Short mmCIF file of C-alpha atoms and ligand atoms in Angstrom, two decimals:
data_model
loop_
_atom_site.label_atom_id
_atom_site.label_comp_id
_atom_site.label_asym_id
_atom_site.label_seq_id
_atom_site.Cartn_x
_atom_site.Cartn_y
_atom_site.Cartn_z
CA UNK A 1191 -23.99 -8.38 37.70
CA UNK A 1192 -22.61 -6.70 34.14
CA UNK A 1193 -21.98 -8.79 31.26
CA UNK A 1194 -18.19 -8.97 30.32
CA UNK A 1195 -18.70 -9.35 26.38
CA UNK A 1196 -22.35 -8.69 25.45
CA UNK A 1197 -22.68 -9.88 22.14
CA UNK A 1198 -24.49 -7.30 19.56
CA UNK A 1199 -28.41 -7.83 18.22
CA UNK A 1200 -28.34 -9.59 15.28
CA UNK A 1201 -29.63 -6.09 13.31
CA UNK A 1202 -26.97 -3.90 14.73
CA UNK A 1203 -24.03 -6.71 14.16
CA UNK A 1204 -24.98 -6.59 10.65
CA UNK A 1205 -24.97 -3.14 10.14
CA UNK A 1206 -21.50 -3.44 11.30
CA UNK A 1207 -20.79 -6.51 9.38
CA UNK A 1208 -21.80 -4.05 6.25
CA UNK A 1209 -19.29 -1.19 7.25
CA UNK A 1210 -16.34 -3.72 7.38
CA UNK A 1211 -17.50 -5.10 4.11
CA UNK A 1212 -17.80 -1.76 2.57
CA UNK A 1213 -14.12 -1.41 3.37
CA UNK A 1214 -12.82 -4.38 2.14
CA UNK A 1215 -14.71 -3.93 -0.87
CA UNK A 1216 -13.14 -0.16 -1.25
CA UNK A 1217 -9.86 -1.77 -0.41
CA UNK A 1218 -10.35 -4.28 -3.15
CA UNK A 1219 -11.80 -1.41 -5.68
CA UNK A 1220 -8.69 0.94 -5.08
CA UNK A 1221 -6.00 -1.93 -5.28
CA UNK A 1222 -4.84 -0.92 -8.79
CA UNK A 1223 -4.73 2.77 -8.80
CA UNK A 1224 -3.08 3.31 -5.21
CA UNK A 1225 0.28 2.76 -4.98
CA UNK A 1226 1.70 -0.61 -3.91
CA UNK A 1227 4.28 0.93 -1.29
CA UNK A 1228 2.75 3.51 0.55
CA UNK A 1229 6.18 5.88 1.02
CA UNK A 1230 5.49 6.26 4.96
CA UNK A 1231 8.99 6.17 7.37
CA UNK A 1232 9.28 3.81 10.14
CA UNK A 1233 9.24 6.66 13.10
CA UNK A 1234 5.99 8.59 11.60
CA UNK A 1235 3.96 5.31 11.40
CA UNK A 1236 5.34 4.12 15.11
CA UNK A 1237 4.21 7.90 16.00
CA UNK A 1238 1.17 7.22 15.16
CA UNK A 1239 0.27 3.73 17.01
CA UNK A 1240 1.58 5.23 20.41
CA UNK A 1241 -1.50 5.03 22.43
CA UNK A 1242 -2.01 4.25 25.75
CA UNK A 1243 -3.94 0.96 27.04
CA UNK A 1244 -8.11 1.61 26.26
CA UNK A 1245 -9.38 1.43 30.04
CA UNK A 1246 -13.02 1.73 28.67
CA UNK A 1247 -14.56 0.50 25.37
CA UNK A 1248 -14.58 2.04 22.40
CA UNK A 1249 -17.77 2.30 20.01
CA UNK A 1250 -16.76 0.36 16.70
CA UNK A 1251 -17.18 3.16 14.39
CA UNK A 1252 -14.27 4.99 16.14
CA UNK A 1253 -12.20 1.58 15.92
CA UNK A 1254 -13.23 1.38 11.96
CA UNK A 1255 -12.55 4.93 11.17
CA UNK A 1256 -9.07 4.07 12.16
CA UNK A 1257 -8.64 1.56 9.58
CA UNK A 1258 -9.46 4.35 7.02
CA UNK A 1259 -7.36 6.91 8.81
CA UNK A 1260 -4.81 5.16 9.93
CA UNK A 1261 -3.85 2.14 8.81
CA UNK A 1262 -4.67 1.92 5.00
CA UNK A 1263 -2.65 5.08 4.26
CA UNK A 1264 0.43 3.33 6.30
CA UNK A 1265 0.03 -0.01 4.45
CA UNK A 1266 1.77 -1.85 1.79
CA UNK A 1267 -0.68 -3.55 -0.56
CA UNK A 1268 0.80 -6.52 -1.43
CA UNK A 1269 -1.71 -7.59 -3.77
CA UNK A 1270 -1.44 -4.70 -6.01
CA UNK A 1271 -0.05 -5.34 -9.42
CA UNK A 1272 3.24 -3.59 -8.89
CA UNK A 1273 3.87 -5.07 -5.40
CA UNK A 1274 7.27 -7.24 -6.53
CA UNK A 1275 8.92 -7.30 -3.07
CA UNK A 1276 10.10 -10.50 -1.26
CA UNK A 1277 7.82 -13.83 -2.29
CA UNK A 1278 4.13 -12.11 -1.54
CA UNK A 1279 1.01 -13.96 -2.67
CA UNK A 1280 -1.85 -11.32 -3.69
CA UNK A 1281 -4.22 -12.44 -1.60
CA UNK A 1282 -7.52 -13.93 -2.93
CA UNK A 1283 -11.36 -12.01 -1.94
CA UNK A 1284 -12.51 -15.45 -1.26
CA UNK A 1285 -9.75 -16.12 1.26
CA UNK A 1286 -10.65 -12.83 2.89
CA UNK A 1287 -14.25 -13.76 3.61
CA UNK A 1288 -13.23 -17.25 4.29
CA UNK A 1289 -10.58 -15.93 7.14
CA UNK A 1290 -13.92 -14.12 8.45
CA UNK A 1291 -15.86 -17.36 8.38
CA UNK A 1292 -12.85 -19.25 10.06
CA UNK A 1293 -12.77 -17.15 12.85
CA UNK A 1294 -16.02 -17.01 13.68
CA UNK A 1295 -16.48 -20.35 13.91
CA UNK A 1296 -13.44 -20.04 15.83
CA UNK A 1297 -12.43 -23.91 15.94
CA UNK A 1298 -9.33 -24.79 17.56
CA UNK A 1299 -7.82 -27.09 14.56
CA UNK A 1300 -5.34 -29.52 17.20
CA UNK A 1301 -8.13 -31.76 18.28
CA UNK A 1302 -10.64 -33.54 16.20
CA UNK A 1303 -13.27 -33.00 19.01
CA UNK A 1304 -12.96 -29.01 18.87
CA UNK A 1305 -12.79 -28.94 15.14
CA UNK A 1306 -14.53 -32.13 13.49
CA UNK A 1307 -15.69 -30.16 10.34
CA UNK A 1308 -12.60 -28.10 10.22
CA UNK A 1309 -10.10 -31.01 10.65
CA UNK A 1310 -11.40 -33.12 7.67
CA UNK A 1311 -11.60 -29.82 5.73
CA UNK A 1312 -7.58 -29.75 6.23
CA UNK A 1313 -7.20 -33.44 5.66
CA UNK A 1314 -9.18 -32.71 2.34
CA UNK A 1315 -7.03 -29.83 1.42
CA UNK A 1316 -3.83 -31.32 1.89
CA UNK A 1317 -4.97 -34.78 -0.16
CA UNK A 1318 -6.02 -32.36 -2.90
CA UNK A 1319 -2.94 -30.32 -3.09
CA UNK A 1320 -0.46 -33.71 -2.98
CA UNK A 1321 -2.83 -35.00 -6.00
CA UNK A 1322 -2.47 -31.76 -7.90
CA UNK A 1323 1.14 -31.48 -7.70
CA UNK A 1324 1.82 -35.52 -8.22
CA UNK A 1325 2.69 -36.31 -4.43
CA UNK A 1326 1.48 -39.64 -3.15
CA UNK A 1327 -2.05 -38.78 -1.90
CA UNK A 1328 -1.91 -40.66 0.91
CA UNK A 1329 0.70 -38.72 2.90
CA UNK A 1330 0.67 -36.73 5.80
CA UNK A 1331 0.21 -33.36 5.38
CA UNK A 1332 -0.32 -30.11 7.83
CA UNK A 1333 -0.69 -26.28 7.31
CA UNK A 1334 1.79 -24.26 9.38
CA UNK A 1335 2.56 -20.32 9.35
CA UNK A 1336 4.88 -20.74 6.19
CA UNK A 1337 7.39 -22.02 4.41
CA UNK A 1338 9.95 -21.57 6.95
CA UNK A 1339 7.94 -23.46 10.21
CA UNK A 1340 7.35 -25.78 7.20
CA UNK A 1341 10.95 -26.43 7.10
CA UNK A 1342 11.67 -26.55 10.55
CA UNK A 1343 8.65 -29.15 10.88
CA UNK A 1344 10.39 -31.04 8.17
CA UNK A 1345 13.71 -30.93 9.30
CA UNK A 1346 12.52 -32.39 12.89
CA UNK A 1347 10.56 -35.16 11.18
CA UNK A 1348 13.86 -35.88 9.26
CA UNK A 1349 15.93 -35.94 12.18
CA UNK A 1350 13.85 -38.28 14.53
CA UNK A 1351 13.42 -40.70 11.17
CA UNK A 1352 17.19 -40.88 10.15
CA UNK A 1353 19.54 -39.96 13.07
CA UNK A 1354 19.81 -43.66 13.79
CA UNK A 1355 19.18 -43.80 17.67
CA UNK A 1356 16.27 -42.42 19.86
CA UNK A 1357 16.02 -38.88 19.19
CA UNK A 1358 12.25 -38.29 20.57
CA UNK A 1359 13.33 -39.68 23.97
CA UNK A 1360 17.25 -39.08 24.02
CA UNK A 1361 17.35 -35.93 22.07
CA UNK A 1362 20.52 -34.71 20.39
CA UNK A 1363 22.22 -34.58 23.71
CA UNK A 1364 23.04 -38.24 23.55
CA UNK A 1365 24.26 -37.83 19.87
CA UNK A 1366 23.83 -41.89 19.78
CA UNK A 1367 27.85 -41.85 20.15
CA UNK A 1368 27.90 -40.29 16.50
CA UNK A 1369 29.25 -37.14 15.17
CA UNK A 1370 27.27 -33.93 14.08
CA UNK A 1371 24.16 -34.31 12.29
CA UNK A 1372 24.37 -32.27 8.99
CA UNK A 1373 22.04 -30.81 6.10
CA UNK A 1374 22.84 -30.12 2.84
CA UNK A 1375 21.94 -27.73 -0.07
CA UNK A 1376 23.07 -25.46 -2.36
CA UNK A 1377 25.11 -22.41 -1.58
CA UNK A 1378 23.99 -19.60 -3.85
CA UNK A 1379 20.19 -19.98 -2.83
CA UNK A 1380 20.35 -21.17 1.23
CA UNK A 1381 17.28 -19.75 2.37
CA UNK A 1382 17.30 -18.16 5.81
CA UNK A 1383 14.43 -20.41 6.91
CA UNK A 1384 17.23 -23.24 7.30
CA UNK A 1385 19.26 -21.26 9.20
CA UNK A 1386 16.50 -20.79 11.54
CA UNK A 1387 15.74 -24.18 11.61
CA UNK A 1388 18.74 -25.39 12.63
CA UNK A 1389 18.53 -22.78 15.15
CA UNK A 1390 15.46 -23.99 16.58
CA UNK A 1391 16.71 -27.43 16.19
CA UNK A 1392 19.65 -27.24 18.38
CA UNK A 1393 21.62 -28.34 15.19
CA UNK A 1394 23.97 -25.11 15.21
CA UNK A 1395 24.20 -23.31 11.87
CA UNK A 1396 27.23 -25.48 11.01
CA UNK A 1397 25.14 -28.54 10.58
CA UNK A 1398 24.08 -26.46 7.53
CA UNK A 1399 26.61 -27.75 4.58
CA UNK A 1400 26.36 -25.41 1.54
CA UNK A 1401 27.18 -27.12 -1.63
CA UNK A 1402 28.37 -25.27 -4.84
CA UNK A 1403 25.74 -24.30 -7.10
CA UNK A 1404 26.02 -24.59 -10.94
CA UNK A 1405 25.74 -21.39 -13.25
CA UNK A 1406 22.23 -22.27 -13.43
CA UNK A 1407 22.25 -21.91 -9.51
CA UNK A 1408 21.01 -25.54 -9.13
CA UNK A 1409 23.19 -27.89 -6.83
CA UNK A 1410 26.02 -29.21 -8.28
CA UNK A 1411 25.36 -32.77 -7.67
CA UNK A 1412 29.31 -34.19 -7.92
CA UNK A 1413 30.12 -31.36 -5.51
CA UNK A 1414 27.13 -32.40 -3.13
CA UNK A 1415 28.12 -36.52 -3.15
CA UNK A 1416 31.98 -34.88 -2.86
CA UNK A 1417 30.88 -33.00 0.41
CA UNK A 1418 28.83 -35.87 1.92
CA UNK A 1419 32.18 -38.12 1.70
CA UNK A 1420 34.34 -35.69 3.37
CA UNK A 1421 31.98 -34.83 5.91
CA UNK A 1422 31.53 -38.68 6.88
CA UNK A 1423 35.05 -38.95 6.76
CA UNK A 1424 35.46 -36.19 9.03
CA UNK A 1425 33.01 -37.89 11.67
CA UNK A 1426 29.77 -36.66 10.74
CA UNK A 1427 26.62 -37.77 10.33
CA UNK A 1428 24.49 -36.74 7.27
CA UNK A 1429 21.09 -37.22 7.87
CA UNK A 1430 19.30 -34.95 4.86
CA UNK A 1431 19.59 -32.90 1.46
CA UNK A 1432 17.39 -30.11 0.58
CA UNK A 1433 16.42 -29.25 -2.95
CA UNK A 1434 14.99 -25.96 -4.37
CA UNK A 1435 11.64 -26.44 -6.30
CA UNK A 1436 11.76 -22.76 -7.07
CA UNK A 1437 14.79 -21.00 -5.33
CA UNK A 1438 14.54 -17.07 -3.54
CA UNK A 1439 15.89 -15.27 -6.30
CA UNK A 1440 15.83 -16.95 -9.24
CA UNK A 1441 13.43 -19.51 -9.22
CA UNK A 1442 16.13 -22.21 -9.60
CA UNK A 1443 14.70 -25.79 -9.61
CA UNK A 1444 17.21 -28.72 -8.73
CA UNK A 1445 17.63 -31.64 -10.47
CA UNK A 1446 14.88 -33.39 -7.97
CA UNK A 1447 15.30 -36.96 -9.99
CA UNK A 1448 19.25 -37.16 -9.02
CA UNK A 1449 18.80 -35.78 -5.75
CA UNK A 1450 16.14 -38.58 -5.35
CA UNK A 1451 18.76 -41.18 -6.17
CA UNK A 1452 21.42 -39.99 -4.18
CA UNK A 1453 19.57 -39.63 -1.16
CA UNK A 1454 18.37 -43.22 -1.69
CA UNK A 1455 21.29 -44.65 -2.20
CA UNK A 1456 22.66 -43.01 0.86
CA UNK A 1457 19.50 -43.69 2.91
CA UNK A 1458 19.04 -39.68 3.70
CA UNK A 1459 16.15 -37.83 3.90
CA UNK A 1460 15.18 -35.22 0.90
CA UNK A 1461 13.33 -32.45 1.75
CA UNK A 1462 11.89 -30.43 -1.10
CA UNK A 1463 11.78 -26.71 -0.36
CA UNK A 1464 8.74 -25.60 -2.72
CA UNK A 1465 7.82 -22.94 -0.74
CA UNK A 1466 7.71 -20.41 -4.12
CA UNK A 1467 7.48 -23.00 -6.62
CA UNK A 1468 6.59 -26.78 -5.82
CA UNK A 1469 2.72 -25.85 -7.29
CA UNK A 1470 4.44 -25.83 -10.45
CA UNK A 1471 3.57 -29.23 -10.16
CA UNK A 1472 -0.07 -28.50 -11.53
CA UNK A 1473 1.10 -27.48 -14.77
CA UNK A 1474 1.28 -30.20 -17.12
CA UNK A 1475 4.09 -28.49 -19.06
CA UNK A 1476 6.28 -29.03 -16.17
CA UNK A 1477 4.95 -32.10 -15.00
CA UNK A 1478 7.60 -34.13 -16.03
CA UNK A 1479 10.37 -31.95 -14.76
CA UNK A 1480 8.94 -32.38 -11.51
CA UNK A 1481 7.72 -35.73 -11.13
CA UNK A 1482 10.44 -36.87 -9.14
CA UNK A 1483 8.66 -34.69 -6.25
CA UNK A 1484 7.07 -37.52 -5.24
CA UNK A 1485 10.07 -39.29 -4.59
CA UNK A 1486 10.84 -37.03 -2.09
CA UNK A 1487 10.72 -37.78 1.56
CA UNK A 1488 8.78 -34.35 2.34
CA UNK A 1489 7.74 -31.33 0.47
CA UNK A 1490 7.09 -27.74 1.67
CA UNK A 1491 5.33 -25.08 -0.33
CA UNK A 1492 3.34 -21.78 0.86
CA UNK A 1493 -0.31 -21.30 -0.32
CA UNK A 1494 0.19 -17.76 0.76
CA UNK A 1495 2.56 -17.43 -2.20
CA UNK A 1496 1.99 -18.71 -5.86
CA UNK A 1497 -1.68 -19.62 -4.83
CA UNK A 1498 -2.79 -16.12 -3.72
CA UNK A 1499 -4.25 -17.30 -0.50
CA UNK A 1500 -4.14 -14.51 2.66
CA UNK A 1501 -1.60 -14.98 5.10
CA UNK A 1502 -0.59 -17.59 6.58
CA UNK A 1503 -0.73 -20.35 4.83
CA UNK A 1504 2.18 -22.49 4.85
CA UNK A 1505 2.10 -26.51 3.93
CA UNK A 1506 4.08 -30.10 4.56
CA UNK A 1507 3.62 -32.76 3.10
CA UNK A 1508 5.80 -36.12 4.48
CA UNK A 1509 5.64 -38.83 2.21
CA UNK A 1510 5.20 -41.44 5.02
CA UNK A 1511 2.39 -40.24 7.23
CA UNK A 1512 3.76 -42.42 10.41
CA UNK A 1513 6.93 -40.74 10.34
CA UNK A 1514 5.26 -37.51 10.77
CA UNK A 1515 2.91 -38.74 14.19
CA UNK A 1516 6.24 -40.41 15.25
CA UNK A 1517 7.65 -37.07 15.58
CA UNK A 1518 4.82 -35.00 16.78
CA UNK A 1519 2.37 -37.35 19.00
CA UNK A 1520 1.23 -35.90 21.69
CA UNK A 1521 0.27 -37.84 24.96
CA UNK A 1522 -1.42 -35.82 27.76
CA UNK A 1523 -4.62 -36.79 29.92
CA UNK A 1524 -6.36 -33.46 29.42
CA UNK A 1525 -6.06 -33.58 25.71
CA UNK A 1526 -7.31 -37.30 24.89
CA UNK A 1527 -10.41 -39.59 26.39
CA UNK A 1528 -9.01 -42.02 29.07
CA UNK A 1529 -10.04 -44.45 25.96
CA UNK A 1530 -10.71 -44.04 22.42
CA UNK A 1531 -14.67 -44.00 21.78
CA UNK A 1532 -16.93 -43.23 19.06
CA UNK A 1533 -15.68 -39.68 18.67
CA UNK A 1534 -11.88 -40.17 18.49
CA UNK A 1535 -10.71 -38.75 15.29
CA UNK A 1536 -7.53 -37.75 13.84
CA UNK A 1537 -6.07 -35.11 15.78
CA UNK A 1538 -3.76 -32.34 14.06
CA UNK A 1539 -1.56 -32.10 17.03
CA UNK A 1540 -0.24 -35.42 16.25
CA UNK A 1541 0.86 -34.10 12.80
CA UNK A 1542 2.90 -30.57 13.60
CA UNK A 1543 4.27 -28.46 16.12
CA UNK A 1544 1.17 -26.43 17.10
CA UNK A 1545 -1.12 -27.56 19.72
CA UNK A 1546 -3.73 -24.95 19.36
CA UNK A 1547 -4.24 -24.37 16.06
CA UNK A 1548 -6.10 -22.06 13.83
CA UNK A 1549 -8.41 -23.03 10.90
CA UNK A 1550 -5.92 -22.32 8.23
CA UNK A 1551 -6.93 -24.83 5.84
CA UNK A 1552 -10.60 -23.37 5.08
CA UNK A 1553 -9.21 -20.06 3.07
CA UNK A 1554 -7.18 -22.45 1.33
CA UNK A 1555 -10.09 -25.29 0.63
CA UNK A 1556 -12.24 -21.81 -0.58
CA UNK A 1557 -9.79 -20.52 -3.06
CA UNK A 1558 -8.98 -24.08 -4.79
CA UNK A 1559 -12.78 -24.74 -5.06
CA UNK A 1560 -13.43 -20.92 -6.37
CA UNK A 1561 -10.76 -20.80 -8.85
CA UNK A 1562 -10.25 -24.62 -9.62
CA UNK A 1563 -7.39 -26.54 -10.30
CA UNK A 1564 -7.65 -24.66 -14.32
CA UNK A 1565 -8.33 -21.24 -12.68
CA UNK A 1566 -4.86 -21.45 -10.68
CA UNK A 1567 -2.85 -22.75 -13.39
CA UNK A 1568 -4.36 -20.01 -15.93
CA UNK A 1569 -2.77 -17.69 -13.02
CA UNK A 1570 0.52 -19.22 -12.82
CA UNK A 1571 1.02 -19.18 -16.47
CA UNK A 1572 0.38 -15.45 -16.27
CA UNK A 1573 2.84 -14.68 -13.81
CA UNK A 1574 5.31 -16.86 -15.71
CA UNK A 1575 4.59 -15.05 -18.63
CA UNK A 1576 5.39 -12.03 -17.11
CA UNK A 1577 8.61 -13.14 -15.82
CA UNK A 1578 9.28 -14.12 -19.55
CA UNK A 1579 8.54 -10.88 -21.00
CA UNK A 1580 10.75 -9.40 -18.46
CA UNK A 1581 13.78 -11.53 -19.24
CA UNK A 1582 13.09 -10.33 -22.88
CA UNK A 1583 13.16 -6.84 -22.44
CA UNK A 1584 16.05 -7.01 -19.86
CA UNK A 1585 17.95 -9.34 -23.00
CA UNK A 1586 17.31 -6.72 -25.68
CA UNK A 1587 18.19 -3.84 -23.50
CA UNK A 1588 21.70 -2.52 -23.55
CA UNK A 1589 20.86 -1.03 -20.07
CA UNK A 1590 20.96 -4.56 -18.23
CA UNK A 1591 22.47 -7.49 -18.14
CA UNK A 1592 20.70 -10.40 -17.82
CA UNK A 1593 21.68 -12.87 -14.32
CA UNK A 1594 20.07 -16.03 -14.60
CA UNK A 1595 19.93 -18.26 -17.76
CA UNK A 1596 15.81 -17.73 -18.14
CA UNK A 1597 13.01 -17.59 -15.49
CA UNK A 1598 12.13 -20.88 -14.41
CA UNK A 1599 9.01 -19.75 -12.74
CA UNK A 1600 7.74 -16.39 -11.75
CA UNK A 1601 10.64 -14.66 -9.73
CA UNK A 1602 13.36 -13.04 -11.98
CA UNK A 1603 16.83 -11.25 -10.99
CA UNK A 1604 18.53 -8.90 -13.39
CA UNK A 1605 21.29 -6.00 -13.34
CA UNK A 1606 21.60 -2.50 -14.57
CA UNK A 1607 24.70 -2.59 -16.01
CA UNK A 1608 24.63 -0.10 -19.18
CA UNK A 1609 27.94 -1.10 -21.39
CA UNK A 1610 30.08 2.13 -20.49
CA UNK A 1611 29.97 0.92 -16.58
CA UNK A 1612 30.64 -2.76 -17.24
CA UNK A 1613 33.37 -3.97 -15.07
CA UNK A 1614 32.66 -1.01 -12.40
CA UNK A 1615 30.97 -3.17 -10.06
CA UNK A 1616 31.27 -0.94 -6.99
CA UNK A 1617 29.15 1.80 -9.07
CA UNK A 1618 26.86 -0.77 -10.41
CA UNK A 1619 26.37 -2.17 -7.06
CA UNK A 1620 25.37 1.44 -6.05
CA UNK A 1621 22.99 2.46 -9.11
CA UNK A 1622 20.95 -0.85 -8.83
CA UNK A 1623 20.20 -0.16 -5.18
CA UNK A 1624 19.06 3.64 -5.97
CA UNK A 1625 16.74 1.96 -8.64
CA UNK A 1626 15.01 -0.14 -6.28
CA UNK A 1627 14.63 2.79 -3.47
CA UNK A 1628 13.76 5.01 -6.10
CA UNK A 1629 10.68 2.85 -7.45
CA UNK A 1630 9.81 3.38 -4.23
CA UNK A 1631 10.46 6.83 -3.51
CA UNK A 1632 8.26 7.59 -6.39
CA UNK A 1633 5.84 5.30 -5.97
CA UNK A 1634 5.68 3.59 -9.21
CA UNK A 1635 6.43 0.01 -8.00
CA UNK A 1636 7.96 -1.90 -4.60
CA UNK A 1637 10.74 -4.29 -5.92
CA UNK A 1638 13.56 -5.14 -4.29
CA UNK A 1639 16.96 -5.88 -4.39
CA UNK A 1640 19.16 -9.34 -3.53
CA UNK A 1641 22.87 -10.18 -3.88
CA UNK A 1642 23.66 -12.75 -6.78
CA UNK A 1643 27.42 -14.09 -6.95
CA UNK A 1644 27.95 -11.24 -4.54
CA UNK A 1645 26.85 -8.15 -6.77
CA UNK A 1646 23.25 -5.83 -6.12
CA UNK A 1647 20.65 -7.17 -8.52
CA UNK A 1648 17.01 -5.87 -9.24
CA UNK A 1649 14.94 -9.27 -7.79
CA UNK A 1650 10.89 -9.11 -9.08
CA UNK A 1651 8.74 -11.66 -7.50
CA UNK A 1652 5.81 -11.55 -9.91
CA UNK A 1653 3.07 -13.27 -8.05
CA UNK A 1654 0.03 -11.05 -8.09
CA UNK A 1655 -2.66 -12.15 -10.20
CA UNK A 1656 -3.52 -8.80 -11.00
CA UNK A 1657 -0.20 -8.08 -12.85
CA UNK A 1658 -0.10 -7.28 -16.44
CA UNK A 1659 2.69 -7.22 -19.03
CA UNK A 1660 2.01 -3.73 -19.00
CA UNK A 1661 2.76 -3.51 -15.43
CA UNK A 1662 5.81 -5.03 -16.19
CA UNK A 1663 6.51 -3.32 -19.53
CA UNK A 1664 6.12 0.48 -17.68
CA UNK A 1665 7.96 -1.02 -14.34
CA UNK A 1666 10.90 -1.87 -16.42
CA UNK A 1667 11.13 1.39 -18.32
CA UNK A 1668 11.09 3.30 -15.15
CA UNK A 1669 13.57 1.13 -13.73
CA UNK A 1670 15.59 2.18 -16.93
CA UNK A 1671 14.80 5.44 -16.88
CA UNK A 1672 16.08 6.21 -12.99
CA UNK A 1673 19.54 4.05 -14.06
CA UNK A 1674 20.02 6.39 -16.84
CA UNK A 1675 19.80 9.47 -14.85
CA UNK A 1676 22.20 7.93 -11.70
CA UNK A 1677 24.54 6.76 -14.11
C1 LIG B 3109 12.75 -20.82 -1.04
C2 LIG B 3109 11.91 -20.40 -0.02
N1 LIG B 3109 11.82 -21.21 1.06
C3 LIG B 3109 11.33 -20.65 2.59
C4 LIG B 3109 10.88 -19.56 2.52
C5 LIG B 3109 10.00 -19.48 3.65
O1 LIG B 3109 8.83 -18.77 3.69
P1 LIG B 3109 7.34 -18.21 4.86
O2 LIG B 3109 8.35 -16.67 4.67
O3 LIG B 3109 6.47 -18.03 4.33
O4 LIG B 3109 8.01 -18.56 6.58
C6 LIG B 3109 10.78 -18.81 1.66
C7 LIG B 3109 10.15 -17.23 1.51
O5 LIG B 3109 10.08 -16.70 0.51
C8 LIG B 3109 11.23 -19.15 0.53
O6 LIG B 3109 11.20 -18.34 -0.62
#
């Protein structure tokens, strides 16, 4: 009887592995010289990957050749020093290797018995991260795909904890005789992940209550309290406030201590979306500002953003581990022994929405050990210095205008607005989009636009450990030149 998946003899596997590591090394060696965005078009790439299902196996060499010939030339290099798109981390080399090791062992990190060491490494990593950002180390924590799922998982925990009836069993249908459950956050930077959260949780998009933001894009605290009062008067049932620690467009950090006071007084759950910025709690210079993070009921952040760990590595910390367990606890005869025995460890399927889970923690654990907290702090400061330099260039230039008071972290938005065109917002919107598109077309850098207070704005996320001040200066100069050509 033929064997389905015969493993390669060791020497052959090693040779194949060396080929793969050569491809990985080549990628890292050329990441600074190759363009961040490949300049390929959707239909061209789609046409390259339109083959029929392979009926027979192919030699590994043919598959690897495609990495070089078809995949790399049509891939964005998010680790490039000139990749400023979305909020993408640059990926650590040790993290790539960790992924290979993680998939080799291939533990299912849902159940302890499938993943004894992997489970404990996840718990240790969660503890380290909590300690590093100043969150209680006895919190619950779990790695998820990203900030979106961490926000979904946080809101679910908040619902179960604060709805006021047995939501785990009765769901939202019963309503406990009460009005619609509502969540509050700043209007300007309401991240789309919360739209996903209220969609998935069945709360409906009207449950998201956008609160006026201040000039610096932080939530207006008086407006927040007013809105909550109005909603209660209208029969709604507020259950959660969301604060930002590093918002998507400008890296805004809400007044966390004030939010914690309001949440405590009103018995609402406080969730901090720190996808972009909670890790700033690692910096002594920001510790005081972020000290109140420790008072939040939950904090989410992405190790695949600022920490530079390869995708996917979102993380959710919940102060009360029991609230997490109450929300996610799984009982099934096929998951657990009939009675606890000496091998009954803590199962991560009790702490988050996933049952089967990959070993995300390994790459975070290895990256943290490899660089150490001090190495990460150096990197954070380097990206913040780049954002500050960009702000200086913008502030000094007559061609651009400052949009945010100053960079808080590593995300920075600004606008091309030469004096002669100020006031002609339609034209400026057009030129700003053109600048961003043209940077891509000319393969200079990859940056994106957003809209701030309704106007098209340049937005750079400087999240690569490879980005230098020179990259910033040259990119800025190119933007100015493109803008002048278009004005
Ligand atoms: C503030 C904020 N929250 C949540 C997210 C969602 O994170 P992810 O893309 O990892 O799901 C992002 C992503 O950029 C973000 O900036």
